[in-house]
C-alpha atoms as an extended CHARMM CRD file, in Angstrom:
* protein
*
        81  EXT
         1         1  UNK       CA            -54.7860000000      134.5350000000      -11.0050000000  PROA      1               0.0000000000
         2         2  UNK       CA            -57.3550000000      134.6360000000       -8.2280000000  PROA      2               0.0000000000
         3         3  UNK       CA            -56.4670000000      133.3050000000       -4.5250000000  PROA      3               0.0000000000
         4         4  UNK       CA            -58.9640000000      130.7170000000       -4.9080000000  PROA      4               0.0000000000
         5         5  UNK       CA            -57.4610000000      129.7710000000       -7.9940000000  PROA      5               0.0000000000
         6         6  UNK       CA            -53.9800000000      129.1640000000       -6.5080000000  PROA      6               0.0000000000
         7         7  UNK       CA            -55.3050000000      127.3780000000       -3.2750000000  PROA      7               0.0000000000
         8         8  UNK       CA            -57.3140000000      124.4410000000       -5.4170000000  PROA      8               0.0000000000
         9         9  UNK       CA            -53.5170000000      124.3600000000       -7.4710000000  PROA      9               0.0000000000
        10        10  UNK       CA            -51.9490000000      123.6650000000       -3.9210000000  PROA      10              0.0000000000
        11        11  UNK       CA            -54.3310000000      120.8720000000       -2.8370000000  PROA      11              0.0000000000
        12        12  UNK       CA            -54.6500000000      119.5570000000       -6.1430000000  PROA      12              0.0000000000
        13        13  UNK       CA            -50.9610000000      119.2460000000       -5.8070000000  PROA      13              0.0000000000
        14        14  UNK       CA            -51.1400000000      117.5300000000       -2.3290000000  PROA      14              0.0000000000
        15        15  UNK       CA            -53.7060000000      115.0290000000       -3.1040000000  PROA      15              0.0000000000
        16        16  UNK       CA            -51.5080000000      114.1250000000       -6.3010000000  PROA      16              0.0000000000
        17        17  UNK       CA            -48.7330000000      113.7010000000       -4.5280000000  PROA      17              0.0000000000
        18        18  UNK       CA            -50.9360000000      111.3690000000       -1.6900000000  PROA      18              0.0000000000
        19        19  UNK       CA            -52.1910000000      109.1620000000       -3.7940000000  PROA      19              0.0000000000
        20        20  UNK       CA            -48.6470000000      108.7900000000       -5.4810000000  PROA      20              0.0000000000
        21        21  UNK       CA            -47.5240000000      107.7890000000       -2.1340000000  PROA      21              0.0000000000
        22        22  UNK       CA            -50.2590000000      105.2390000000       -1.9560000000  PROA      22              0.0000000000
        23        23  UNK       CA            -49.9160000000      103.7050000000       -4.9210000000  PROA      23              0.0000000000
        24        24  UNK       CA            -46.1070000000      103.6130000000       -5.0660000000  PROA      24              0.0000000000
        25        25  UNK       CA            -46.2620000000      101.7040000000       -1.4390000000  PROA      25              0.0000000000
        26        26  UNK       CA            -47.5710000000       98.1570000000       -2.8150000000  PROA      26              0.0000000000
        27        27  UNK       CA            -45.0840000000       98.5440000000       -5.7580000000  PROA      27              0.0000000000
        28        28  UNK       CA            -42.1790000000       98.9510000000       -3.5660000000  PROA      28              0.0000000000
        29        29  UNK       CA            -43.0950000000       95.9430000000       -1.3260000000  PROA      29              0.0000000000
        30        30  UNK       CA            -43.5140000000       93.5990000000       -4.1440000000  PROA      30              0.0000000000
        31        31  UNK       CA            -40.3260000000       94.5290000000       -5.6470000000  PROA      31              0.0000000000
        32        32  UNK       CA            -38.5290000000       94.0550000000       -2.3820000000  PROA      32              0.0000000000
        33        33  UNK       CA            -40.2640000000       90.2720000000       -2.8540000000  PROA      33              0.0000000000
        34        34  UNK       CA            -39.1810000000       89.7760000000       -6.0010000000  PROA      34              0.0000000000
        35        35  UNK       CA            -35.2300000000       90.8300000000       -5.6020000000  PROA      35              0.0000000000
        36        36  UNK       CA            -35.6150000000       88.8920000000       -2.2660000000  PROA      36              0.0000000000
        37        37  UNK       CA            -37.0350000000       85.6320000000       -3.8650000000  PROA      37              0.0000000000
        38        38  UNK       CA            -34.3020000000       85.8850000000       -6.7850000000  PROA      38              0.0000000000
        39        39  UNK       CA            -31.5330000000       86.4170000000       -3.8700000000  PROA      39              0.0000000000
        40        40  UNK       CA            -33.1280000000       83.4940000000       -2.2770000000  PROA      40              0.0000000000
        41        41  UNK       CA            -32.8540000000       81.0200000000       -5.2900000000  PROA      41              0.0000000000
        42        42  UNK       CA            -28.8540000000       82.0270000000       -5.7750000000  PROA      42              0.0000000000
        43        43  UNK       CA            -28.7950000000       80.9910000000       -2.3070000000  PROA      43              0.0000000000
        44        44  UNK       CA            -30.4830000000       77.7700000000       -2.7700000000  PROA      44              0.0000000000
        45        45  UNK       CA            -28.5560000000       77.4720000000       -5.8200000000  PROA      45              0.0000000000
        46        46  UNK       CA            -25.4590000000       77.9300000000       -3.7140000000  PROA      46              0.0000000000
        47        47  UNK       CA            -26.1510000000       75.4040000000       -0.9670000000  PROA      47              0.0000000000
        48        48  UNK       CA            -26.7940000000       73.0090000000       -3.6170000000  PROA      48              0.0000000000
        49        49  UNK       CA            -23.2820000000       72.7110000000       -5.0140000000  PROA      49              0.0000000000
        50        50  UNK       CA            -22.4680000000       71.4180000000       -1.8200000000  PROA      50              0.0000000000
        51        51  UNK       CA            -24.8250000000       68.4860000000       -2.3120000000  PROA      51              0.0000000000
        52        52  UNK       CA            -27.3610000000       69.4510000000       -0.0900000000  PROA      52              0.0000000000
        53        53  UNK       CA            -30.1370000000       68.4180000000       -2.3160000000  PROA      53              0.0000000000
        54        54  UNK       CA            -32.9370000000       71.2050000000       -1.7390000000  PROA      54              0.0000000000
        55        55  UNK       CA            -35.0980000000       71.3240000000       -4.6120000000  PROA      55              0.0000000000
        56        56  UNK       CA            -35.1640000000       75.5910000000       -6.3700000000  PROA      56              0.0000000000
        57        57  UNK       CA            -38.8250000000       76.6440000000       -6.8200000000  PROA      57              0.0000000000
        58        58  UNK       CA            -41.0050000000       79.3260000000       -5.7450000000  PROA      58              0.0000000000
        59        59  UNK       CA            -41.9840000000       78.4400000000       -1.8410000000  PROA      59              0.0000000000
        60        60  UNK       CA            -38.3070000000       77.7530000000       -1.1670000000  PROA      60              0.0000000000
        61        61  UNK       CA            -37.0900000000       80.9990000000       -2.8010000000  PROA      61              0.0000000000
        62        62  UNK       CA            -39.1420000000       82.6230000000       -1.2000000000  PROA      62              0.0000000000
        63        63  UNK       CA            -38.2790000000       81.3290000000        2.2590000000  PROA      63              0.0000000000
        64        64  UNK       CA            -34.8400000000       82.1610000000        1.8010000000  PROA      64              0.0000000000
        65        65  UNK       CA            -35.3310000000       85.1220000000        0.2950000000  PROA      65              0.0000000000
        66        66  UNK       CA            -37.7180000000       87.0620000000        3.0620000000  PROA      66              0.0000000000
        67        67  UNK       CA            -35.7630000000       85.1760000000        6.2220000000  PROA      67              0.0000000000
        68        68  UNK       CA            -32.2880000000       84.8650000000        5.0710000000  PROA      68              0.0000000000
        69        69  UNK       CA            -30.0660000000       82.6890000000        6.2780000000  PROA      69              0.0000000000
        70        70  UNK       CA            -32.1030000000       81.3770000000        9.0810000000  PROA      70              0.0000000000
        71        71  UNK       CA            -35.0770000000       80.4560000000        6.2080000000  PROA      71              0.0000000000
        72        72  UNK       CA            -32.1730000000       78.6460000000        4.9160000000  PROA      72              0.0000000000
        73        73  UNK       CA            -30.9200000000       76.9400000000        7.6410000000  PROA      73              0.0000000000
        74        74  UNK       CA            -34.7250000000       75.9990000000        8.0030000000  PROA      74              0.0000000000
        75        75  UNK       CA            -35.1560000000       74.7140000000        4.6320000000  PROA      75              0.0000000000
        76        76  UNK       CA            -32.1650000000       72.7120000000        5.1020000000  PROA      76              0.0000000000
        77        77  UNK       CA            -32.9240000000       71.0030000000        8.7700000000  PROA      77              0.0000000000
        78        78  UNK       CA            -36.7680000000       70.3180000000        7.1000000000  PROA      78              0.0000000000
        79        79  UNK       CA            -35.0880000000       68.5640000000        4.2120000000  PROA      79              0.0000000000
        80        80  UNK       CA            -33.5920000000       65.8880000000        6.6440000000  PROA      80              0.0000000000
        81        81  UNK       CA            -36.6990000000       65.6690000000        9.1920000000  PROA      81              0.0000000000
């Protein structure tokens, strides 16, 4: 195998591995929004059993999901503004 040869193996092999990086990036974040907005609703779910009333759909799940406890705590004081 010629040197040449072997060097456009290695950066064929880097630029794979790059744009593997890239792509994987925007897969990661949305499936860190998803488990978050799911983990949000079981907390919405949650508060609800205590009769708090807050209504389970997408915004709110989100909320809670990507702030936590504060975005509940939010949700909740909004609910009686």
């Amino acid at each position: 195998m010629e040197f040449s040869m072997l060097i456009a193996f290695f950066i064929g092999l880097v630029v794979l591995y790059a744009i593997g990086k890239v792509v994987s990036l925007p897969m990661r974040l949305l499936w860190k929004l998803i488990t978050n907005s799911i983990i949000g609703g079981i907390m919405l779910w949650i508060i609800n059993l205590f009769g708090v009333g807050l209504q389970i759909n997408l915004i709110n799940a989100l909320i809670a999901g990507i702030f936590g406890i504060p975005g509940v705590i939010g949700l909740i004081i909004y609910k009686f503004i």
